[in-house]
Short mmCIF file of N, CA and C in Angstrom, two decimals:
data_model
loop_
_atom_site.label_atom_id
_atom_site.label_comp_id
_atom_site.label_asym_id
_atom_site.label_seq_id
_atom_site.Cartn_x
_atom_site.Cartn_y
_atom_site.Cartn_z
N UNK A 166 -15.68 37.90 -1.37
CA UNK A 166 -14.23 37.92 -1.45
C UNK A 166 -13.62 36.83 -0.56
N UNK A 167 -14.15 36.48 0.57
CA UNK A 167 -13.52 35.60 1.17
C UNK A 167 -13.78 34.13 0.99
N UNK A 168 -14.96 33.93 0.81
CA UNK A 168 -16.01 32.81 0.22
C UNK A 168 -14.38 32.18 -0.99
N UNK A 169 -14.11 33.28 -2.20
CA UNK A 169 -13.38 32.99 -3.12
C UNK A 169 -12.20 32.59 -2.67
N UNK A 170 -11.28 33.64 -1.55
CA UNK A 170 -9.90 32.91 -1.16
C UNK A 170 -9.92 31.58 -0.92
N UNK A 171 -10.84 31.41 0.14
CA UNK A 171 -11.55 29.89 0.81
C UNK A 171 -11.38 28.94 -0.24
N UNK A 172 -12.10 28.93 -1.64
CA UNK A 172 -12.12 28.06 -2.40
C UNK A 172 -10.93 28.37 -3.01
N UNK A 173 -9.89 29.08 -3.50
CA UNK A 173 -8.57 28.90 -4.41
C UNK A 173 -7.66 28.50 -3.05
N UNK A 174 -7.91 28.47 -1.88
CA UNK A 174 -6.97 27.91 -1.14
C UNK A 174 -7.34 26.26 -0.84
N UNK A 175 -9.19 25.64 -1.19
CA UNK A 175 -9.16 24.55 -0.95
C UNK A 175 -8.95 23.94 -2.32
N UNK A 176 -8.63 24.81 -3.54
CA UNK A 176 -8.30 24.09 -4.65
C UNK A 176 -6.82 23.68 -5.23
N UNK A 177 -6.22 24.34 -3.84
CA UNK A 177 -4.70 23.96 -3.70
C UNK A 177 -4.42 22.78 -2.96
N UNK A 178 -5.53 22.58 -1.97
CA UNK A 178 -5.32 21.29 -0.97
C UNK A 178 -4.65 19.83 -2.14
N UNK A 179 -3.88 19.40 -1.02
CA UNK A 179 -3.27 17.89 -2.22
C UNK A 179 -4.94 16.81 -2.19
N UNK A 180 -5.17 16.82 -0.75
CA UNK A 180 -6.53 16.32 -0.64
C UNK A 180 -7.59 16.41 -1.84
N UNK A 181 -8.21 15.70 -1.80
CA UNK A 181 -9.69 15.91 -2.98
C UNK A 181 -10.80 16.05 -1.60
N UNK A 182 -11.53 17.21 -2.26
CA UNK A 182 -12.14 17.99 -1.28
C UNK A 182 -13.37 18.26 -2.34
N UNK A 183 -14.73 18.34 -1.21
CA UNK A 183 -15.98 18.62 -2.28
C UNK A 183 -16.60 18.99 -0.88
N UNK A 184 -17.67 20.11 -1.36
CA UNK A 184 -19.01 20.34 -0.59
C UNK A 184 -20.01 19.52 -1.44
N UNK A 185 -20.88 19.01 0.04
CA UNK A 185 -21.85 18.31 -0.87
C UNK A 185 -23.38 19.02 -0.01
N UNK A 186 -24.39 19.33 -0.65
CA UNK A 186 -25.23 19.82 -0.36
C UNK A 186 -26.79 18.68 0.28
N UNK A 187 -27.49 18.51 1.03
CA UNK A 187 -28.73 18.04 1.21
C UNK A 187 -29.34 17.94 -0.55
N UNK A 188 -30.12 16.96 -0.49
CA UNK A 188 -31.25 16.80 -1.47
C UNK A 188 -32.35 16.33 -0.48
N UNK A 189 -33.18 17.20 -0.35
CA UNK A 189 -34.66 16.61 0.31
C UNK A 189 -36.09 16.25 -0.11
N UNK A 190 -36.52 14.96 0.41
CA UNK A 190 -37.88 15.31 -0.05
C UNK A 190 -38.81 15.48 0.56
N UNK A 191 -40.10 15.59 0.07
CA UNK A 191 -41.23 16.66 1.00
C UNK A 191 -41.29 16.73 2.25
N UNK A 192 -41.03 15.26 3.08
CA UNK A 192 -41.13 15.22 4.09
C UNK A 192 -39.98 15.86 4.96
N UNK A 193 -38.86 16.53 4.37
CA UNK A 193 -37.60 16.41 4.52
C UNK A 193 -36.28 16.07 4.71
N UNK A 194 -36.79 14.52 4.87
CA UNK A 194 -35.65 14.01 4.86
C UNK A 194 -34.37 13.43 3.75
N UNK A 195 -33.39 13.55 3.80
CA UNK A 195 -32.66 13.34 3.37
C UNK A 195 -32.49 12.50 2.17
N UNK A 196 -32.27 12.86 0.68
CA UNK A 196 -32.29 11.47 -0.24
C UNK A 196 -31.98 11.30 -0.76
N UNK A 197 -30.72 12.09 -1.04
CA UNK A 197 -29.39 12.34 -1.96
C UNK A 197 -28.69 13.51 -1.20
N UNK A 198 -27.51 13.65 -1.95
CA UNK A 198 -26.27 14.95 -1.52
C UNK A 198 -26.31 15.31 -3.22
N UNK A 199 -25.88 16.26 -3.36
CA UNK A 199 -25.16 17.15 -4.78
C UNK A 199 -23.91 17.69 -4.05
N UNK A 200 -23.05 17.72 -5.03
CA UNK A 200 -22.20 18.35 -5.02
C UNK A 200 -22.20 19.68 -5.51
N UNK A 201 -21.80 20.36 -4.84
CA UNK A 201 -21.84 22.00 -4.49
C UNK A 201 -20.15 22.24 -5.07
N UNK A 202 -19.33 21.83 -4.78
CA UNK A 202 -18.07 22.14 -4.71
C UNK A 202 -17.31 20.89 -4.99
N UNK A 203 -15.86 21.12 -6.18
CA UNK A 203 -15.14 20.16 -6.06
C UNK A 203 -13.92 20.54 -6.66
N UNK A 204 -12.47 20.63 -6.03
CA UNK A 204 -11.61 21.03 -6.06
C UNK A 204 -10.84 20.14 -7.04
N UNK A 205 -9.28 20.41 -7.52
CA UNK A 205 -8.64 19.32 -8.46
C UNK A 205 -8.54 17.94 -8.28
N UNK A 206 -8.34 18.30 -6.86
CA UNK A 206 -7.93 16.72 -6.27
C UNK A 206 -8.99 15.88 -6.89
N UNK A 207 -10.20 16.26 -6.18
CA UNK A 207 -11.20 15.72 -6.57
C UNK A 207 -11.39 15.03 -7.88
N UNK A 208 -11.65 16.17 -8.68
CA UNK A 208 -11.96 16.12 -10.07
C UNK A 208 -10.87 15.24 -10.64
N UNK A 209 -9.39 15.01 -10.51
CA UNK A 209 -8.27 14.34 -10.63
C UNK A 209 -9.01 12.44 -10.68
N UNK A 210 -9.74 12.79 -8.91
CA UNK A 210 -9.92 10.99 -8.56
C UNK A 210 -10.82 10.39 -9.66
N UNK A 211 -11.97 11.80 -9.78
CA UNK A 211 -13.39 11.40 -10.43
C UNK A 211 -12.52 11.16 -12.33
N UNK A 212 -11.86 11.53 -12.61
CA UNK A 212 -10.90 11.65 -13.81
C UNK A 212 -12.18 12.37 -14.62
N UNK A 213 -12.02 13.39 -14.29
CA UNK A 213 -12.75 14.37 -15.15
C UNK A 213 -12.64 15.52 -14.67
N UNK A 214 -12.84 16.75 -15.20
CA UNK A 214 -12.70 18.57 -14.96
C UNK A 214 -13.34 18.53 -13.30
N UNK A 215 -12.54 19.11 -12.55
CA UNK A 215 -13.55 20.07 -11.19
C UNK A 215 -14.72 19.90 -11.35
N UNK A 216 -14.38 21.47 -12.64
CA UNK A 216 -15.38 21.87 -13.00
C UNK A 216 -17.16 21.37 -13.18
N UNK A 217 -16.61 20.08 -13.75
CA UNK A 217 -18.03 19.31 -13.94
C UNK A 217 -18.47 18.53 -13.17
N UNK A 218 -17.98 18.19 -11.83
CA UNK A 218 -18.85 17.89 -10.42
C UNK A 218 -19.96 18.50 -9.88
N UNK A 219 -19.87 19.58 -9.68
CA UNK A 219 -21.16 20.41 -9.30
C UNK A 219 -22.58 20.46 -10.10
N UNK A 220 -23.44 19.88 -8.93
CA UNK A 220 -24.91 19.57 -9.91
C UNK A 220 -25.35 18.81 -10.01
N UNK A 221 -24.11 17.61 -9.91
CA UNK A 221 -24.25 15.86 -9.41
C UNK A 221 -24.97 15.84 -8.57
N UNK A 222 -25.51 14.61 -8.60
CA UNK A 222 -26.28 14.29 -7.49
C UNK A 222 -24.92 12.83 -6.98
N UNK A 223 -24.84 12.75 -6.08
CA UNK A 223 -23.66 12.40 -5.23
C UNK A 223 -24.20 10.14 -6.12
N UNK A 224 -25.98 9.62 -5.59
CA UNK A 224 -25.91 8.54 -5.84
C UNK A 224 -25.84 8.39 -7.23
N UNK A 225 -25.92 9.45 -7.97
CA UNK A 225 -26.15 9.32 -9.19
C UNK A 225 -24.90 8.99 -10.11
N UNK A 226 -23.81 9.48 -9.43
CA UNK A 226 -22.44 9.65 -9.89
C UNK A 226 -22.15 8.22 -9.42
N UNK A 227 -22.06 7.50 -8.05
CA UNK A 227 -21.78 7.06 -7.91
C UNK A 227 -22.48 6.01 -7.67
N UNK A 228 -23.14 5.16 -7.93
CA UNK A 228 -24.36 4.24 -8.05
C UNK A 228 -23.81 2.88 -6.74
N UNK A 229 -22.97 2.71 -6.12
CA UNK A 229 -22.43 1.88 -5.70
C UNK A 229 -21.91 2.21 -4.06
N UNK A 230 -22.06 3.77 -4.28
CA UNK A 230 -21.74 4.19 -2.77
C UNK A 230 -22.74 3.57 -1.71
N UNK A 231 -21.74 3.16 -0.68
CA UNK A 231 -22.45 2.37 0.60
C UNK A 231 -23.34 2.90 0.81
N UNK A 232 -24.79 2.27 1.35
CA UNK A 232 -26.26 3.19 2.15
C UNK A 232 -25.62 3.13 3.47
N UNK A 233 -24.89 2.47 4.42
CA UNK A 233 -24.17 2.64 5.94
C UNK A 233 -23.70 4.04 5.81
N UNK A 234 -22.81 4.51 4.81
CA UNK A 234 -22.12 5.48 4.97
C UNK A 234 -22.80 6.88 4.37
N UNK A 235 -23.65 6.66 3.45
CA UNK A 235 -24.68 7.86 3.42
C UNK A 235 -25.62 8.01 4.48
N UNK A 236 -25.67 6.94 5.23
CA UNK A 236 -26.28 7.74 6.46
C UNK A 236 -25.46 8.25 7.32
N UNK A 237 -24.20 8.09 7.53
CA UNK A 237 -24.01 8.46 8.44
C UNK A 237 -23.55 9.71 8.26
N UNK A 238 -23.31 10.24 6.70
CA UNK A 238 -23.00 11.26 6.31
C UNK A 238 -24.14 12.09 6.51
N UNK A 239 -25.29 11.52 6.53
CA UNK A 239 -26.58 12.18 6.76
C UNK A 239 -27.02 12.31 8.40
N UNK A 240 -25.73 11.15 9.10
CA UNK A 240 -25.68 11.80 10.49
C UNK A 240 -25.13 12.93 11.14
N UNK A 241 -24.00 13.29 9.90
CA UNK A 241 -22.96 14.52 10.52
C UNK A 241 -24.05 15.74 10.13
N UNK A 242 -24.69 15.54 8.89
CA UNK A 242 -26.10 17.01 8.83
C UNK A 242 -26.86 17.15 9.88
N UNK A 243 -27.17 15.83 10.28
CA UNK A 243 -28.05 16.59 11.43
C UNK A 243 -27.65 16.66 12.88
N UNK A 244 -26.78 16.13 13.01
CA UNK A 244 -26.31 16.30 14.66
C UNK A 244 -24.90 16.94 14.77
N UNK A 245 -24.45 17.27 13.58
CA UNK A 245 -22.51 17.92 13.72
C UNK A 245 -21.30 17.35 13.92
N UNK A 246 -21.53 16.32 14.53
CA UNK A 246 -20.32 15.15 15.13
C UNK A 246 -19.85 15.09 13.89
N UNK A 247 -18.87 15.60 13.79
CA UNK A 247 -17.40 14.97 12.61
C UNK A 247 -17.39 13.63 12.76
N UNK A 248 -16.96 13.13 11.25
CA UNK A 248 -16.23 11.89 10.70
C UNK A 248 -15.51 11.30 10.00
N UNK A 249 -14.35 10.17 10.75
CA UNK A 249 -13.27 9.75 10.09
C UNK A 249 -13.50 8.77 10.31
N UNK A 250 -13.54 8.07 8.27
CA UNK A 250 -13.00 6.70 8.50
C UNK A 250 -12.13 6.36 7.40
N UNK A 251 -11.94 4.87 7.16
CA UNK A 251 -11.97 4.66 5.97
C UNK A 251 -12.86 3.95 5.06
N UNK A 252 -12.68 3.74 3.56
CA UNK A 252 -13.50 3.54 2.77
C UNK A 252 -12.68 2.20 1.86
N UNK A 253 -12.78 1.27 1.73
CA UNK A 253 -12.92 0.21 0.40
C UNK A 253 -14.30 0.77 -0.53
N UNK A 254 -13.81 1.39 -1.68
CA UNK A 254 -14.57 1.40 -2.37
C UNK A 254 -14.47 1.52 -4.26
N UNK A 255 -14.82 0.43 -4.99
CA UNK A 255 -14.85 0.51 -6.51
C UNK A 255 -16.22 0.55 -6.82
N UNK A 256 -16.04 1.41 -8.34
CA UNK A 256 -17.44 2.12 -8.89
C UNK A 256 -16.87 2.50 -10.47
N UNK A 257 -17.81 3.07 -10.84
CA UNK A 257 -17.16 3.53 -12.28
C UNK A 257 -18.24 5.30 -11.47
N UNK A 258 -17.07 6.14 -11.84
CA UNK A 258 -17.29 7.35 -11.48
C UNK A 258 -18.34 8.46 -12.79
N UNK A 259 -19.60 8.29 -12.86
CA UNK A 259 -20.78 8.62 -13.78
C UNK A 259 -20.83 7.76 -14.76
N UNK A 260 -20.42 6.37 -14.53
CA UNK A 260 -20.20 5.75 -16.12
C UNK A 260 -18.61 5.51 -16.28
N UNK A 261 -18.35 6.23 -16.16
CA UNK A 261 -16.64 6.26 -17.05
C UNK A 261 -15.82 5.25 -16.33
N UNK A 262 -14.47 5.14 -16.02
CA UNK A 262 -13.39 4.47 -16.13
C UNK A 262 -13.68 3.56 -14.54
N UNK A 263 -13.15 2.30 -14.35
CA UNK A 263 -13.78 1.61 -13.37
C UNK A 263 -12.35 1.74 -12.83
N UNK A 264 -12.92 2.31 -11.10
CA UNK A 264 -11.66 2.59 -9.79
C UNK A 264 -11.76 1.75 -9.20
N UNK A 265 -10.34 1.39 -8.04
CA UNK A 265 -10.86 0.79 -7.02
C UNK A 265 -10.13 1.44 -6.21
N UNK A 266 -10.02 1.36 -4.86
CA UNK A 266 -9.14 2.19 -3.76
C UNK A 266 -9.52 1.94 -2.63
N UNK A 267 -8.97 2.09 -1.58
CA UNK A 267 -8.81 2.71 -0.44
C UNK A 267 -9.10 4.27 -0.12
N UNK A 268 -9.74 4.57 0.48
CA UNK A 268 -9.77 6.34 0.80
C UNK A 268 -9.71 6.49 2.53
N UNK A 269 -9.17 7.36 2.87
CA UNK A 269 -8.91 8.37 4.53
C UNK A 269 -10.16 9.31 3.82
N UNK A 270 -11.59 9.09 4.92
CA UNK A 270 -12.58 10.48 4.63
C UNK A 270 -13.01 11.40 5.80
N UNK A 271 -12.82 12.17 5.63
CA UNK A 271 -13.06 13.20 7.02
C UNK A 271 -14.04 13.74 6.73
N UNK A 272 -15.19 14.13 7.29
CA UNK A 272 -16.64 14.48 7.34
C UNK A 272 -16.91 15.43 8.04
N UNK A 273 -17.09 16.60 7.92
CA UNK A 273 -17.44 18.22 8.84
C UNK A 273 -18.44 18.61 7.96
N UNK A 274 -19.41 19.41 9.22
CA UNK A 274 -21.03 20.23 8.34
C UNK A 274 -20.47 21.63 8.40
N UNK A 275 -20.78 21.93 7.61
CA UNK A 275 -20.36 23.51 6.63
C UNK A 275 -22.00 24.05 6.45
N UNK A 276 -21.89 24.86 7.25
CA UNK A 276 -23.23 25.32 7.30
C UNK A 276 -24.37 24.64 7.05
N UNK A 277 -25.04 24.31 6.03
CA UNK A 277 -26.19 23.88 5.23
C UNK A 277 -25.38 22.29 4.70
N UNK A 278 -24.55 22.33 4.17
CA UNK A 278 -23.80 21.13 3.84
C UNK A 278 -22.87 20.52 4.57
N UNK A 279 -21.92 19.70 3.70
CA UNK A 279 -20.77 18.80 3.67
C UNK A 279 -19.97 19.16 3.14
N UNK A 280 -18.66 19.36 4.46
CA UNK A 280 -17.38 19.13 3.43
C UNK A 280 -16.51 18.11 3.90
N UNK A 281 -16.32 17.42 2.61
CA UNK A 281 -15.91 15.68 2.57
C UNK A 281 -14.35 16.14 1.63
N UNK A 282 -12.92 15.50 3.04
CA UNK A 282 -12.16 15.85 2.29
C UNK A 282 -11.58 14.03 2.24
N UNK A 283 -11.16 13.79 1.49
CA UNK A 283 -10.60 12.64 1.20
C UNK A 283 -9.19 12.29 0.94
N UNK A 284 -8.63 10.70 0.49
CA UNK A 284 -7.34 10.85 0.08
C UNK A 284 -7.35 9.45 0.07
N UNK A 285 -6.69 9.08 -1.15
CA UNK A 285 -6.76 7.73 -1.83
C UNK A 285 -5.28 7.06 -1.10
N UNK A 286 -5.54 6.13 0.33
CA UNK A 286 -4.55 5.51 0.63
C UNK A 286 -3.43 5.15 0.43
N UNK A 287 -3.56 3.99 -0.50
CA UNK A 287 -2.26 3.88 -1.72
C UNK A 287 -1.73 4.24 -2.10
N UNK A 288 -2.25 5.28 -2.74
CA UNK A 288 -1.28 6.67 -3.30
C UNK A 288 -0.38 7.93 -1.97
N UNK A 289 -1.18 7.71 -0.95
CA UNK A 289 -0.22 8.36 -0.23
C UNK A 289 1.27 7.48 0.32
N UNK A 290 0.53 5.81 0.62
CA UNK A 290 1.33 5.25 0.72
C UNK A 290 3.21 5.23 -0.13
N UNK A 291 2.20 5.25 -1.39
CA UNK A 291 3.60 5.25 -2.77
C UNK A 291 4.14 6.48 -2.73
N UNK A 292 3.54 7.35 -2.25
CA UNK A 292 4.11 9.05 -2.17
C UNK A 292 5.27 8.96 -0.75
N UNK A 293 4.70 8.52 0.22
CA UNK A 293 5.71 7.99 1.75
C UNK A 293 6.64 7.80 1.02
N UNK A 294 6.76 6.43 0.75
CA UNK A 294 7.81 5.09 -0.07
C UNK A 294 8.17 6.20 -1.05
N UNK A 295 8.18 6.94 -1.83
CA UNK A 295 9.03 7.32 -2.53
C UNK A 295 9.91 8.24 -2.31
N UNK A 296 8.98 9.47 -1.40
CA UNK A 296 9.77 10.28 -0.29
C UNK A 296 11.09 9.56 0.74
N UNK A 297 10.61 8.42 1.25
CA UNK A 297 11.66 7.93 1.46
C UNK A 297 12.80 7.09 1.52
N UNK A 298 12.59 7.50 -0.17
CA UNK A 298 13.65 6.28 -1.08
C UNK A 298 14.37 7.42 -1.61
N UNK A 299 13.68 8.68 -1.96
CA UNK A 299 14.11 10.08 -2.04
C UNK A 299 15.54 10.24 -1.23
N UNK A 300 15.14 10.53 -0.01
CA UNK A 300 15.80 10.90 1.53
C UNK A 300 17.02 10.11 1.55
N UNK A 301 16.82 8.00 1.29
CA UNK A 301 17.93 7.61 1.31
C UNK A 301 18.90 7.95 0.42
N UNK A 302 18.39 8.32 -0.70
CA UNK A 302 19.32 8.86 -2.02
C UNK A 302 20.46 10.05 -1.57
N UNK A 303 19.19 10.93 -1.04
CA UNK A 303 20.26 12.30 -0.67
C UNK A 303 21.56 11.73 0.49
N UNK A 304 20.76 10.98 1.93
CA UNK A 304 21.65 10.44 2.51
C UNK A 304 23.04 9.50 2.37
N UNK A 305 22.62 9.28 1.39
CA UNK A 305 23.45 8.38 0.97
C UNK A 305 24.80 8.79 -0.01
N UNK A 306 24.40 9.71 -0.49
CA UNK A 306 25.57 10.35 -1.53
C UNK A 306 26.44 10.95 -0.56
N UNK A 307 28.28 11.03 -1.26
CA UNK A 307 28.89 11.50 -0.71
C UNK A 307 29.21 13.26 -1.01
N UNK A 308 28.49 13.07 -1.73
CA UNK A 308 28.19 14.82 -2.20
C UNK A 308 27.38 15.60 -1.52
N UNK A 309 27.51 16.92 -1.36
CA UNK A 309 27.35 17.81 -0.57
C UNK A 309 25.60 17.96 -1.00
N UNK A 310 24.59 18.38 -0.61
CA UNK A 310 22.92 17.98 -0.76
C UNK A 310 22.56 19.26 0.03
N UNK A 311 21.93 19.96 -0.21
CA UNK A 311 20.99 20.95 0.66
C UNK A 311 19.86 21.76 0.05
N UNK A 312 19.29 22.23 1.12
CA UNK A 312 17.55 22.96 0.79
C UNK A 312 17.51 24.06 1.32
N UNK A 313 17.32 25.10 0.34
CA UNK A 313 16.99 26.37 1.23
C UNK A 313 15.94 26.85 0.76
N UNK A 314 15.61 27.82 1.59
CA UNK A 314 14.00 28.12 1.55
C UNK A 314 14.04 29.46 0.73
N UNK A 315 13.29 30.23 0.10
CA UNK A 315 13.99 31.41 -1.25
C UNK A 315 14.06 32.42 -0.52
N UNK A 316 14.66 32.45 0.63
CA UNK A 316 14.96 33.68 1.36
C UNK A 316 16.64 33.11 1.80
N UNK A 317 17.39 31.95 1.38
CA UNK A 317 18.74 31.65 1.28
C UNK A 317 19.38 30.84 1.96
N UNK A 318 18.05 30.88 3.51
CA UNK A 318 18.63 30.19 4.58
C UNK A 318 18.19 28.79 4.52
N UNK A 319 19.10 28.12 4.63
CA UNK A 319 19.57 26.57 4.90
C UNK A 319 18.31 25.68 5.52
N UNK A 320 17.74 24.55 5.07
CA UNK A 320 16.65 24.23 5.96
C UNK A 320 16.90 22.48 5.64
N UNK A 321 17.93 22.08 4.93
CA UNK A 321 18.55 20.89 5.44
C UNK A 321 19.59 20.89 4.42
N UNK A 322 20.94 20.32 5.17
CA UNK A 322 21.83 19.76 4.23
C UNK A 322 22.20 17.96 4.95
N UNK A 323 22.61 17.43 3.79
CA UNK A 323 23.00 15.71 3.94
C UNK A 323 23.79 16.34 4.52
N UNK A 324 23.96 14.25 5.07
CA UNK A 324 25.17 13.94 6.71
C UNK A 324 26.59 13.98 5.27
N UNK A 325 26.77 13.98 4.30
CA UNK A 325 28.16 14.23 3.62
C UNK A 325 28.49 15.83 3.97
N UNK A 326 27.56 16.89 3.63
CA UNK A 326 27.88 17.69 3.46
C UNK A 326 27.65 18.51 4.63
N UNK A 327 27.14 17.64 5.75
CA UNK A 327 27.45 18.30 7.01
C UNK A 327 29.18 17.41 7.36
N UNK A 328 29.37 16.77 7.47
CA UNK A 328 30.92 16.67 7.69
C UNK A 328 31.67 16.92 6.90
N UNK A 329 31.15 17.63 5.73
CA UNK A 329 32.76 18.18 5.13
C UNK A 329 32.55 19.42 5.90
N UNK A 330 31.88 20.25 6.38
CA UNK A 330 31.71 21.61 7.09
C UNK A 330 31.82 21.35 8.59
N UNK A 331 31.87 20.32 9.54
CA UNK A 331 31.92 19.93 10.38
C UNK A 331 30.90 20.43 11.05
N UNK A 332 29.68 20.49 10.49
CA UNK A 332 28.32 19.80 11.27
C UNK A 332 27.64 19.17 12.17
N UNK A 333 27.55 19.01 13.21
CA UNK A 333 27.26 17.61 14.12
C UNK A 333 25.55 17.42 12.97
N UNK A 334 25.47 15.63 13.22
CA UNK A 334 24.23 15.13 12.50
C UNK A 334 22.65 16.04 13.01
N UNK A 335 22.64 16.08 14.49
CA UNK A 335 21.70 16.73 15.39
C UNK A 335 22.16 18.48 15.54
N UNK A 336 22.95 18.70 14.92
CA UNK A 336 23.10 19.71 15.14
C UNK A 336 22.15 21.65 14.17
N UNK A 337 21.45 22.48 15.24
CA UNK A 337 20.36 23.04 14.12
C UNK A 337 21.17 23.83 13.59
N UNK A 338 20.75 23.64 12.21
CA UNK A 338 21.05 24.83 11.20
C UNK A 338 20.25 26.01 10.81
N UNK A 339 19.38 26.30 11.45
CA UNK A 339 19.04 27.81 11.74
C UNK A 339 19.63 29.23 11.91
N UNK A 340 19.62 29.25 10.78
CA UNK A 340 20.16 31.00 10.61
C UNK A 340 21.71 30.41 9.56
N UNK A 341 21.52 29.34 9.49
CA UNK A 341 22.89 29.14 8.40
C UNK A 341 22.14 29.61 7.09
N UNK A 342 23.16 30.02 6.26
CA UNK A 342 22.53 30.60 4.36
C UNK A 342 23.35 29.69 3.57
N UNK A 343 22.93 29.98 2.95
CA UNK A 343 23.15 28.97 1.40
C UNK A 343 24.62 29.11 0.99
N UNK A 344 24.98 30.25 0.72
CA UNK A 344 26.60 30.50 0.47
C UNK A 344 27.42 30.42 1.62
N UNK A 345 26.97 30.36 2.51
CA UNK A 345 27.66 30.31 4.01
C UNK A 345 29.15 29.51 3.76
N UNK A 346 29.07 28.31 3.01
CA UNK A 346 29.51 27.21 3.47
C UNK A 346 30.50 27.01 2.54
N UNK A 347 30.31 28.24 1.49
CA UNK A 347 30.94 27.44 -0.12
C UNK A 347 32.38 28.69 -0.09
N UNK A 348 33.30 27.87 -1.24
CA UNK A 348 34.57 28.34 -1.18
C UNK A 348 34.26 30.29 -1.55
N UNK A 349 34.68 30.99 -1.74
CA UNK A 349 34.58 32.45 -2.31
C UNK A 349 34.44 32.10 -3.64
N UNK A 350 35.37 31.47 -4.15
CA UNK A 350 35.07 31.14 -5.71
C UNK A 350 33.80 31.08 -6.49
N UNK A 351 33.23 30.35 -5.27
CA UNK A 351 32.07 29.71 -5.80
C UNK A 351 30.80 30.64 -5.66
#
């Protein structure tokens, strides 16, 4: 039961997130990863189902992934030390459609495995930049703008529609509600 929350809460992450498991050979060392686990994000980057990540063998999928960085992924298995870096990396993901990107990868051992959560640079970048081309929009209108959270209370209104209510800009709106502000009519 908990194993399951765990995974429908890492299949909500915006991140692309995968467990990846050891592949060993006789001697034991290390000579591939499989993927054990792979959430939407994931499956989104790989442009194909979740679902059909698991079972991969990690070089197999990706024929192009750095040997520097599979070891060192094969350093966090055996000694624990977490890792963040980043990644330049293009491939065609099992064959299919040819990527290129930037990735943020964070590296933690999960018992027996890897969990490798990621996030394609660029795209967070254009997500920033749009968020705050967003923000100038709201700021910028002389119309009244606000957010409340579905319990009513207020969790931002624009600098218009804080001075038609006489607002200070810095001033918290905590514990203000949604109708607070509006004529009775309305």
């Amino acid at each position: 039961m908990v194993t399951a929350r765990a995974l429908a809460a890492l299949d909500e992450l915006p991140e692309a997130t995968v467990v990846l498991l050891p592949v060993r050979d006789e001697a034991g060392s290390v000579v591939d990863l499989v993927f054990d686990y792979a959430n939407r994000g994931a499956g989104a980057l790989a442009r194909m189902p979740a679902e059909t990540l698991p079972g991969r063998r990690l070089r197999e999928a990706l024929p192009a992934f750095p040997p520097a960085l599979f070891e060192r992924l094969v350093g966090v298995l055996e000694d624990g030390t977490p890792l963040r870096t980043q990644l330049d990396y293009s491939d065609r993901f099992a064959g299919r459609m040819e990527f290129a990107a930037r990735f943020d990868v964070a590296v933690s051992r999960l018992g027996e495995g890897l969990l490798v959560v990621y996030e394609e640079v660029g795209a967070l970048a254009r997500s920033r930049a749009a968020e705050q081309r967003y923000g100038a929009v709201l700021e910028a209108t002389s119309d009244w703008v606000s957010i409340a959270d579905r319990d009513g209370n207020l969790v931002y209104v624009n600098s218009a529609g804080r001075q038609m209510v006489g607002i200070g800009l810095d001033e918290d709106i905590t514990g203000s509600r949604i109708g607070q502000f509006s004529p009775a009519w309305a």
